[in-house]
Coordinates of C-alpha atoms in Angstrom, one line a residue:
M1 CA -41.9 -25.0 -9.0
H2 CA -43.0 -21.4 -9.6
V3 CA -46.7 -22.4 -9.3
L4 CA -46.0 -24.4 -6.1
A5 CA -44.2 -21.4 -4.6
L6 CA -47.1 -19.1 -5.4
L7 CA -49.6 -21.6 -4.0
L8 CA -47.6 -21.7 -0.8
L9 CA -47.6 -18.0 -0.6
N10 CA -51.3 -17.9 -1.1
L11 CA -51.9 -20.4 1.6
L12 CA -49.8 -18.4 4.0
V13 CA -51.6 -15.1 3.1
G14 CA -55.3 -14.7 3.2
S15 CA -57.4 -11.8 2.2
D16 CA -57.2 -10.4 5.7
G17 CA -53.4 -11.0 6.1
W18 CA -51.2 -13.8 7.4
T19 CA -52.9 -16.9 8.8
D20 CA -49.7 -18.8 9.5
T21 CA -48.5 -18.0 13.1
R22 CA -45.9 -20.8 13.4
R23 CA -42.7 -19.8 15.3
R24 CA -39.7 -19.9 13.0
T25 CA -36.1 -19.8 14.1
F26 CA -32.8 -19.2 12.3
P27 CA -30.5 -22.2 12.4
Q28 CA -27.5 -22.1 14.8
N29 CA -25.1 -22.0 11.8
F30 CA -26.8 -19.0 10.3
L31 CA -24.5 -16.1 10.2
F32 CA -25.4 -12.6 11.3
G33 CA -23.3 -9.6 10.5
A34 CA -23.0 -5.8 9.9
A35 CA -21.4 -3.9 7.1
S36 CA -19.6 -0.7 6.0
S37 CA -17.4 0.4 3.2
A38 CA -14.0 2.2 3.1
Y39 CA -14.9 5.5 1.6
Q40 CA -18.1 5.8 3.7
V41 CA -16.4 5.3 7.1
E42 CA -12.7 5.6 7.0
G43 CA -12.0 9.3 6.4
A44 CA -8.2 10.1 6.4
W45 CA -8.6 10.6 2.6
N46 CA -5.0 11.8 2.1
E47 CA -3.2 10.4 5.2
D48 CA -0.3 8.0 5.3
G49 CA 0.3 7.8 1.6
K50 CA -3.2 7.1 0.4
G51 CA -3.9 7.9 -3.2
E52 CA -6.8 9.9 -4.6
S53 CA -10.0 8.0 -5.3
I54 CA -12.7 8.8 -7.9
W55 CA -15.0 9.7 -4.9
D56 CA -12.4 12.1 -3.5
R57 CA -12.2 13.8 -6.9
F58 CA -15.9 13.8 -7.5
S59 CA -16.9 15.2 -4.1
H60 CA -14.2 17.9 -4.2
E61 CA -15.0 19.0 -7.7
H62 CA -18.8 18.8 -7.3
P63 CA -19.6 19.7 -3.7
E64 CA -23.0 20.8 -4.9
K65 CA -23.9 17.2 -5.6
I66 CA -23.5 16.2 -1.9
A67 CA -26.9 16.8 -0.2
D68 CA -25.5 18.2 3.1
G69 CA -22.0 19.1 1.9
R70 CA -20.3 16.4 4.1
N71 CA -18.1 14.2 2.0
G72 CA -15.8 11.3 2.9
D73 CA -12.7 13.3 3.8
V74 CA -13.3 12.6 7.5
A75 CA -16.5 10.5 7.4
S76 CA -16.9 8.4 10.6
D77 CA -13.1 8.5 11.1
S78 CA -12.9 4.7 11.3
Y79 CA -9.3 4.9 10.1
H80 CA -8.5 6.2 13.6
L81 CA -11.4 4.7 15.5
W82 CA -11.3 1.1 14.3
R83 CA -11.0 -0.2 17.8
R84 CA -14.3 1.3 18.8
D85 CA -15.9 -0.1 15.7
V86 CA -14.8 -3.6 16.7
E87 CA -16.0 -3.0 20.2
M88 CA -19.5 -2.2 18.8
L89 CA -19.4 -5.4 16.8
R90 CA -18.6 -7.3 20.0
E91 CA -21.5 -5.5 21.8
L92 CA -23.9 -6.7 19.0
G93 CA -22.5 -10.3 19.1
V94 CA -22.2 -10.6 15.3
D95 CA -20.6 -13.5 13.5
F96 CA -18.9 -11.4 10.9
Y97 CA -18.1 -7.9 9.8
R98 CA -18.3 -6.9 6.1
F99 CA -16.0 -4.1 5.2
S100 CA -14.0 -3.0 2.1
I101 CA -10.4 -2.4 1.3
S102 CA -9.7 0.9 -0.3
W103 CA -7.7 0.2 -3.5
P104 CA -6.1 3.7 -3.4
R105 CA -5.1 3.3 0.2
V106 CA -3.1 0.2 -0.4
L107 CA -2.0 0.8 -4.0
P108 CA -2.0 4.6 -4.4
T109 CA -1.5 4.6 -8.1
G110 CA -3.7 1.5 -8.6
F111 CA -0.7 -0.5 -9.8
P112 CA 1.4 -3.1 -7.9
S113 CA 4.5 -1.0 -8.5
S114 CA 3.4 1.3 -5.6
I115 CA 2.4 -0.6 -2.5
N116 CA 1.6 1.5 0.6
E117 CA 2.5 -0.5 3.7
A118 CA 0.9 2.1 6.0
G119 CA -2.4 1.5 4.3
F120 CA -2.1 -2.2 4.6
K121 CA -1.2 -1.8 8.3
Y122 CA -4.6 -0.4 9.0
Y123 CA -6.3 -3.5 7.5
D124 CA -3.8 -5.7 9.3
N125 CA -4.8 -4.2 12.6
L126 CA -8.6 -4.3 11.9
I127 CA -8.5 -8.0 10.7
D128 CA -6.4 -9.1 13.6
E129 CA -8.7 -7.3 16.1
L130 CA -11.7 -9.0 14.6
L131 CA -10.2 -12.4 14.7
K132 CA -9.1 -11.8 18.3
Y133 CA -12.8 -11.7 19.3
D134 CA -13.9 -14.5 16.9
I135 CA -15.6 -12.1 14.4
Q136 CA -15.0 -13.3 10.8
P137 CA -13.9 -10.6 8.4
M138 CA -15.8 -10.5 5.1
V139 CA -13.7 -8.4 2.8
T140 CA -15.0 -6.6 -0.3
L141 CA -12.2 -5.9 -2.7
Y142 CA -14.0 -3.0 -4.5
H143 CA -16.8 -0.8 -3.2
F144 CA -16.9 2.1 -5.7
D145 CA -13.6 3.8 -4.8
L146 CA -11.4 3.3 -7.9
T147 CA -8.0 5.0 -7.9
Q148 CA -8.3 8.3 -9.7
E149 CA -5.1 7.5 -11.8
L150 CA -6.8 4.4 -13.2
E151 CA -9.9 6.5 -14.0
D152 CA -7.8 8.9 -15.9
L153 CA -6.9 5.9 -18.1
G154 CA -10.6 5.2 -18.7
G155 CA -11.5 3.4 -15.5
W156 CA -13.9 0.5 -15.9
T157 CA -14.6 1.3 -19.6
N158 CA -10.9 0.4 -20.4
P159 CA -10.6 -3.4 -21.1
L160 CA -7.2 -3.2 -19.3
S161 CA -9.2 -2.7 -16.0
V162 CA -9.7 -6.5 -16.0
S163 CA -6.0 -7.1 -15.5
W164 CA -5.6 -4.1 -13.2
F165 CA -8.1 -5.6 -10.8
E166 CA -6.7 -9.0 -11.1
D167 CA -3.2 -7.7 -10.1
Y168 CA -4.7 -5.8 -7.1
A169 CA -6.8 -8.9 -6.0
K170 CA -3.7 -11.1 -6.1
I171 CA -1.8 -8.8 -3.7
V172 CA -4.7 -8.7 -1.3
F173 CA -5.4 -12.4 -1.5
K174 CA -1.7 -13.2 -0.9
R175 CA -1.7 -11.0 2.2
Y176 CA -5.0 -12.1 3.8
A177 CA -6.1 -15.4 2.4
E178 CA -4.9 -17.2 5.6
K179 CA -7.1 -14.9 7.7
V180 CA -10.1 -14.1 5.6
K181 CA -12.6 -16.8 4.6
F182 CA -15.3 -14.7 3.0
W183 CA -14.6 -12.5 0.0
I184 CA -16.7 -10.2 -2.2
T185 CA -14.9 -9.2 -5.4
I186 CA -16.9 -6.3 -6.5
N187 CA -19.9 -4.6 -4.9
Q188 CA -22.9 -3.6 -7.0
P189 CA -21.8 -3.5 -10.7
N190 CA -25.3 -2.1 -11.2
T191 CA -24.4 1.1 -9.4
I192 CA -20.8 1.3 -10.8
C193 CA -21.8 1.0 -14.4
M194 CA -25.3 2.5 -14.7
E195 CA -24.9 5.4 -12.2
G196 CA -21.2 6.0 -12.4
Y197 CA -20.6 5.6 -16.2
G198 CA -24.1 5.6 -17.6
S199 CA -25.1 8.8 -15.7
D200 CA -23.6 11.6 -13.6
L201 CA -25.3 10.6 -10.4
M202 CA -22.3 8.8 -8.9
A203 CA -18.5 9.0 -9.3
P204 CA -16.9 9.2 -11.7
G205 CA -20.0 10.7 -13.3
V206 CA -18.8 10.5 -16.9
N207 CA -22.3 10.1 -18.2
V208 CA -21.6 8.0 -21.3
K209 CA -25.1 6.7 -21.8
D210 CA -24.7 5.1 -25.3
V211 CA -21.9 2.6 -25.0
G212 CA -20.0 3.3 -21.8
A213 CA -22.3 1.6 -19.3
Y214 CA -22.3 -1.7 -21.3
E215 CA -18.6 -1.6 -21.7
C216 CA -18.3 -1.2 -18.0
V217 CA -20.6 -4.2 -17.4
K218 CA -18.5 -6.5 -19.5
N219 CA -15.2 -5.3 -17.9
V220 CA -16.4 -5.4 -14.3
L221 CA -17.8 -8.9 -14.8
L222 CA -14.6 -10.2 -16.4
A223 CA -12.6 -8.5 -13.6
H224 CA -14.7 -10.4 -11.0
A225 CA -14.2 -13.7 -12.9
K226 CA -10.5 -13.3 -13.2
A227 CA -10.2 -12.6 -9.5
Y228 CA -12.4 -15.6 -8.7
R229 CA -10.4 -17.9 -10.9
L230 CA -7.1 -16.6 -9.4
Y231 CA -8.3 -17.4 -5.9
E232 CA -9.6 -20.8 -7.1
K233 CA -6.3 -21.7 -8.6
E234 CA -3.8 -20.3 -6.1
F235 CA -5.5 -20.0 -2.7
K236 CA -8.7 -22.1 -2.4
K237 CA -7.2 -25.5 -1.8
E238 CA -5.0 -24.3 1.0
H239 CA -7.3 -21.7 2.6
E240 CA -10.8 -23.0 1.7
G241 CA -12.3 -19.5 1.5
N242 CA -15.5 -18.5 -0.3
V243 CA -15.5 -15.8 -3.0
G244 CA -18.7 -14.2 -4.3
I245 CA -19.9 -11.0 -6.0
G246 CA -22.3 -8.4 -4.5
V247 CA -25.3 -7.5 -6.7
A248 CA -28.3 -5.3 -5.9
V249 CA -31.3 -7.5 -6.2
N250 CA -34.3 -5.4 -5.4
W251 CA -37.6 -6.7 -6.5
F252 CA -39.4 -5.5 -9.7
E253 CA -42.9 -6.6 -10.5
S254 CA -45.7 -5.5 -12.7
L255 CA -47.9 -2.6 -11.6
D256 CA -50.9 -4.5 -12.9
H257 CA -50.6 -8.3 -13.0
N258 CA -53.4 -8.5 -15.6
N259 CA -51.7 -6.2 -18.0
T260 CA -49.5 -8.1 -20.4
V261 CA -47.6 -5.0 -21.5
N262 CA -46.6 -4.2 -17.9
K263 CA -45.8 -7.8 -17.2
E264 CA -43.3 -7.7 -20.1
A265 CA -42.0 -4.4 -18.8
A266 CA -41.3 -6.1 -15.4
D267 CA -39.4 -8.9 -17.2
R268 CA -37.3 -6.3 -18.9
A269 CA -36.7 -4.5 -15.6
R270 CA -35.5 -7.6 -13.8
A271 CA -33.2 -8.4 -16.8
F272 CA -31.6 -5.0 -17.0
E273 CA -31.5 -4.3 -13.3
F274 CA -29.9 -7.5 -12.1
G275 CA -30.2 -10.3 -14.7
I276 CA -27.4 -8.8 -16.8
Y277 CA -25.0 -9.4 -13.9
L278 CA -26.4 -12.7 -12.6
H279 CA -27.1 -14.6 -15.8
P280 CA -23.4 -14.8 -17.0
I281 CA -22.4 -16.2 -13.6
F282 CA -25.3 -18.2 -12.2
S283 CA -27.2 -19.5 -15.2
K284 CA -26.4 -22.9 -16.8
E285 CA -26.0 -21.4 -20.3
G286 CA -24.1 -18.3 -19.3
D287 CA -23.8 -15.1 -21.4
F288 CA -26.0 -12.0 -21.1
P289 CA -29.8 -12.6 -20.8
P290 CA -31.3 -13.2 -24.3
I291 CA -34.0 -10.6 -23.8
I292 CA -31.3 -7.9 -23.4
R293 CA -29.3 -9.2 -26.3
T294 CA -32.4 -9.0 -28.6
I295 CA -33.4 -5.5 -27.5
V296 CA -30.0 -3.9 -27.6
D297 CA -28.9 -5.6 -30.9
K298 CA -32.1 -4.4 -32.6
K299 CA -31.9 -0.9 -31.3
S300 CA -28.2 -0.5 -32.1
Q301 CA -28.9 -1.4 -35.7
E302 CA -31.8 1.1 -35.9
Q303 CA -29.5 3.7 -34.3
G304 CA -26.8 3.3 -37.0
F305 CA -24.2 1.4 -35.0
K306 CA -22.2 -1.1 -37.0
T307 CA -22.1 -3.5 -34.0
S308 CA -24.3 -3.9 -31.0
R309 CA -23.8 -1.4 -28.1
L310 CA -23.9 -4.5 -25.9
P311 CA -20.4 -6.1 -26.2
K312 CA -20.2 -9.7 -27.3
L313 CA -18.8 -12.3 -24.9
S314 CA -16.5 -14.8 -26.5
Y315 CA -16.8 -18.5 -25.9
E316 CA -13.7 -18.3 -23.5
E317 CA -15.2 -15.4 -21.7
I318 CA -18.6 -17.1 -21.2
K319 CA -16.7 -20.2 -19.8
L320 CA -14.6 -18.0 -17.6
L321 CA -17.7 -16.3 -16.1
R322 CA -20.1 -19.2 -15.8
G323 CA -19.9 -20.6 -12.2
S324 CA -17.4 -17.9 -11.0
A325 CA -18.9 -17.5 -7.6
D326 CA -19.2 -19.6 -4.5
Y327 CA -22.2 -17.6 -3.4
L328 CA -24.3 -14.6 -4.4
G329 CA -23.9 -11.5 -2.2
M330 CA -27.5 -10.2 -2.4
N331 CA -28.0 -6.5 -1.6
H332 CA -31.8 -6.0 -1.1
Y333 CA -33.6 -2.9 0.2
T334 CA -36.9 -2.4 -1.5
T335 CA -39.5 -3.2 -4.3
F336 CA -40.5 -1.3 -7.4
L337 CA -43.8 -1.5 -9.4
V338 CA -43.1 -1.5 -13.1
Q339 CA -45.0 -0.3 -16.1
H340 CA -44.2 0.1 -19.8
S341 CA -43.2 3.7 -20.6
E342 CA -44.9 5.6 -23.4
E343 CA -42.5 8.5 -22.8
K344 CA -39.4 9.1 -24.9
F345 CA -36.1 8.5 -23.2
E346 CA -32.8 9.9 -24.4
S347 CA -31.5 7.6 -27.1
P348 CA -29.3 5.7 -27.3
S349 CA -29.2 4.9 -23.6
V350 CA -29.9 2.0 -21.2
E351 CA -33.1 3.8 -20.1
D352 CA -34.3 3.8 -23.6
D353 CA -33.4 0.1 -24.1
R354 CA -35.3 -0.8 -20.9
N355 CA -38.2 1.5 -21.5
T356 CA -39.9 1.2 -18.1
I357 CA -41.3 3.5 -15.4
Y358 CA -41.0 2.7 -11.7
T359 CA -43.3 3.6 -8.9
Q360 CA -43.9 2.2 -5.3
G361 CA -46.9 1.4 -3.3
P362 CA -48.4 4.6 -1.7
E363 CA -49.3 2.7 1.4
W364 CA -45.8 1.3 2.0
T365 CA -43.8 2.8 4.9
S366 CA -41.2 5.3 3.7
G367 CA -37.6 5.6 4.9
K368 CA -35.6 8.8 4.9
S369 CA -34.3 8.0 1.4
S370 CA -36.7 9.0 -1.4
W371 CA -36.3 5.6 -3.1
L372 CA -36.7 3.5 0.1
K373 CA -40.0 2.0 1.0
S374 CA -40.7 -1.1 3.1
A375 CA -42.2 -4.0 1.1
P376 CA -40.8 -7.2 2.7
Y377 CA -42.8 -9.5 0.5
G378 CA -40.5 -8.4 -2.3
L379 CA -37.6 -10.1 -0.6
Y380 CA -39.5 -13.4 -0.6
K381 CA -40.4 -13.0 -4.3
A382 CA -36.9 -12.1 -5.2
C383 CA -35.6 -15.2 -3.5
V384 CA -38.2 -17.4 -5.4
H385 CA -37.1 -15.7 -8.7
L386 CA -33.4 -16.5 -8.0
N387 CA -34.3 -20.1 -7.1
L388 CA -36.3 -20.7 -10.2
N389 CA -33.9 -19.0 -12.6
Y390 CA -30.5 -19.9 -11.1
D391 CA -31.2 -23.3 -9.4
Y392 CA -31.1 -22.3 -5.8
P393 CA -27.8 -20.5 -5.5
P394 CA -26.1 -20.1 -2.1
I395 CA -26.9 -16.6 -0.9
I396 CA -25.7 -14.3 1.8
I397 CA -27.7 -11.1 2.2
T398 CA -24.7 -8.8 2.2
E399 CA -26.8 -5.6 2.6
H400 CA -30.2 -4.8 3.9
G401 CA -30.9 -1.5 5.7
W402 CA -33.2 1.4 6.5
S403 CA -32.6 5.1 6.6
T404 CA -33.8 7.5 9.2
D405 CA -33.1 11.0 10.6
K406 CA -30.8 11.5 13.5
G407 CA -32.0 10.1 16.8
L408 CA -31.6 6.9 18.9
G409 CA -35.3 5.8 19.0
D410 CA -35.3 4.3 15.5
Q411 CA -38.5 2.3 15.8
S412 CA -39.0 2.3 12.0
R413 CA -35.7 0.6 11.5
V414 CA -36.6 -2.0 14.1
N415 CA -39.9 -2.7 12.3
N416 CA -38.1 -2.9 9.0
I417 CA -35.4 -5.4 10.2
R418 CA -38.0 -7.6 11.8
A419 CA -40.3 -7.5 8.8
Y420 CA -37.6 -8.4 6.3
L421 CA -36.2 -11.1 8.5
G422 CA -39.7 -12.6 8.8
A423 CA -39.9 -12.7 5.0
L424 CA -36.4 -14.2 4.8
L425 CA -37.4 -17.0 7.2
L426 CA -40.3 -17.9 4.9
A427 CA -38.0 -17.9 1.9
M428 CA -35.6 -20.2 3.7
E429 CA -38.4 -22.5 4.6
D430 CA -39.3 -22.7 0.9
G431 CA -35.8 -23.8 0.0
T432 CA -33.8 -20.6 -0.5
Q433 CA -30.1 -21.4 0.5
V434 CA -29.5 -18.3 2.6
K435 CA -26.3 -18.7 4.7
G436 CA -26.3 -15.2 6.4
Y437 CA -27.7 -11.8 6.8
T438 CA -25.9 -8.4 7.0
V439 CA -27.4 -5.1 8.3
W440 CA -26.4 -2.0 6.4
S441 CA -24.9 -0.5 8.3
L442 CA -22.9 -0.9 11.5
L443 CA -22.7 2.9 12.0
D444 CA -23.8 6.1 10.3
N445 CA -21.6 6.9 7.4
V446 CA -21.3 9.1 4.3
E447 CA -24.1 7.8 2.1
W448 CA -22.4 8.9 -1.2
T449 CA -24.2 11.9 -2.6
A450 CA -26.7 12.0 0.3
G451 CA -23.8 12.8 2.6
T452 CA -24.9 12.3 6.2
S453 CA -28.5 13.5 5.5
E454 CA -29.7 9.8 5.5
R455 CA -28.7 7.7 8.5
F456 CA -28.4 3.9 8.1
G457 CA -26.5 3.0 11.2
L458 CA -27.3 0.7 14.1
Y459 CA -25.0 3.2 15.9
E460 CA -25.5 6.9 15.6
V461 CA -22.4 8.9 14.8
D462 CA -22.1 12.5 16.1
F463 CA -20.4 14.0 13.0
E464 CA -20.2 17.4 14.7
S465 CA -17.9 16.1 17.4
E466 CA -14.2 15.9 17.2
T467 CA -14.3 12.3 18.4
K468 CA -17.1 11.2 16.1
E469 CA -18.8 9.6 19.2
R470 CA -20.8 6.5 18.4
T471 CA -24.0 5.6 20.4
A472 CA -26.2 2.5 20.1
R473 CA -29.7 3.0 18.7
L474 CA -32.7 1.0 19.7
S475 CA -32.2 -1.1 16.6
A476 CA -28.8 -2.2 17.9
L477 CA -30.5 -3.6 21.0
V478 CA -33.1 -5.4 19.0
Y479 CA -30.6 -6.8 16.5
K480 CA -28.5 -8.0 19.5
H481 CA -31.5 -9.8 20.8
I482 CA -32.3 -11.4 17.5
I483 CA -28.7 -12.7 17.2
E484 CA -28.9 -14.2 20.6
S485 CA -32.3 -15.7 20.4
R486 CA -32.3 -16.7 16.7
V487 CA -35.9 -15.5 16.4
V488 CA -37.3 -12.3 15.0
E489 CA -39.4 -11.8 18.2
D490 CA -40.8 -14.1 20.8
G491 CA -44.4 -14.9 19.7
W492 CA -44.1 -12.8 16.5
S493 CA -46.6 -13.3 13.7
P494 CA -46.8 -11.5 10.4
S495 CA -49.8 -9.2 10.4
S496 CA -50.2 -8.3 6.7
L497 CA -48.9 -9.0 3.2
K498 CA -46.0 -6.6 3.9
I499 CA -45.2 -8.6 7.1
E500 CA -44.9 -5.4 9.1
I501 CA -44.4 -6.0 12.8
T502 CA -44.7 -3.5 15.5
K503 CA -42.6 -4.0 18.6
K504 CA -44.5 -4.0 21.9
K505 CA -43.1 -1.1 24.0
D506 CA -42.4 -1.3 27.7
E507 CA -41.1 1.1 30.3
K508 CA -37.4 0.3 29.5
N509 CA -37.8 1.1 25.9
N510 CA -39.6 4.3 26.6
N511 CA -36.7 5.3 28.7
Y512 CA -34.1 4.0 26.3
K513 CA -30.8 5.9 26.4
G514 CA -28.8 4.0 23.8
E515 CA -26.7 1.7 26.0
L516 CA -26.1 -1.9 25.2

């Protein structure tokens, strides 16, 4: 299958670019959506009984880590402006809205003994307003904002976090299972564990490189599986919802395809970056990827540990995890070129275990974010990889986005959306079971440590104004047209390996003022 897929790609792509100009359309049952997360948009960080989150604590104690100093205390003020947010979704014509519930807003201490009705009322109103206009809510239970009281007990490195999350999930499922048909348990364990616990880049920033990151991986995965099995047992038969997990699946490939050492480094990169989260759930055999087990076990022994720094999964845990998702929530933004590292990383650490260096193509278009470059072929290749390794899993692209500066004429975002949707159509044509696509994000928000210095929104937010005025960008108009027409662009055709498409401008677009 791998050879056939590559042959097809070679047939489509000639030395001078794409030769296939067939018009492709998204099926009528394909779902288009937009996304946000609680900490990034809600604000009201200490209103109406909300508890403190790890991001509240992190941003208050380390303001120097926020690029422009603007944290989530007020953010886009969606806690008060949710009606306008739904109005924007109606303007776009989306099928669903992906948002997250703030654990500390509804359970201020993290435990079921303290339920905050005022916090739940906010989500009651939002969900009801979405359903009123036939917009399906896609609810993420956890998007990085752990209750600080739970973090004080060890957070995701504490094995008890598995039952803490299960208790929280049960309360939310019980309240909303009748109304919500799409769930994501946990968003990006890659970021939670490697950047929050394995470094100090993200909250809680505990920087336990040796064992903490791997302990987090095990606990987060088991927490997901427990929540999935809970829904499966108590809610699925009656409400027929779908529960998945959100994983960052960017593409990682060898810098030099003729270099065996670098090809092996790319294999390691894919295993450590996303395989460690996908393999236990989507593979037939379950458990962590063998390549990671071999590397970490060997290094742990050499480093003097009595047991491996990568925790063992019991037979019962492997069984619990295997098949514990109705779909994969695939967050995809970019591609990295991988080579084996000759440098010495801090040891013991995940970086040392992986032993790779990442670069990106110098000719690729750059976003505002330093890590973000446009390479749409990577989405196609990532889909092929998932198909071959995990037997064509059902996928919803739960995040894809592009960062810019302030301004309404975001042509680079338009180009990026079109290019990646073009690659997605090719992946679907080749058998990838993609059910939907989600733009990150509906509106400008607080991009974690980047603050508001990087803008991802289809709608621009005026963070300086009292009312946090929202204004549609050019990309909102284009996305609306794509949703309505089910095509990337009338008469579009990929023009290069990167599938970059430039929109033809007309007088209306030159005079664009941001109205839908």
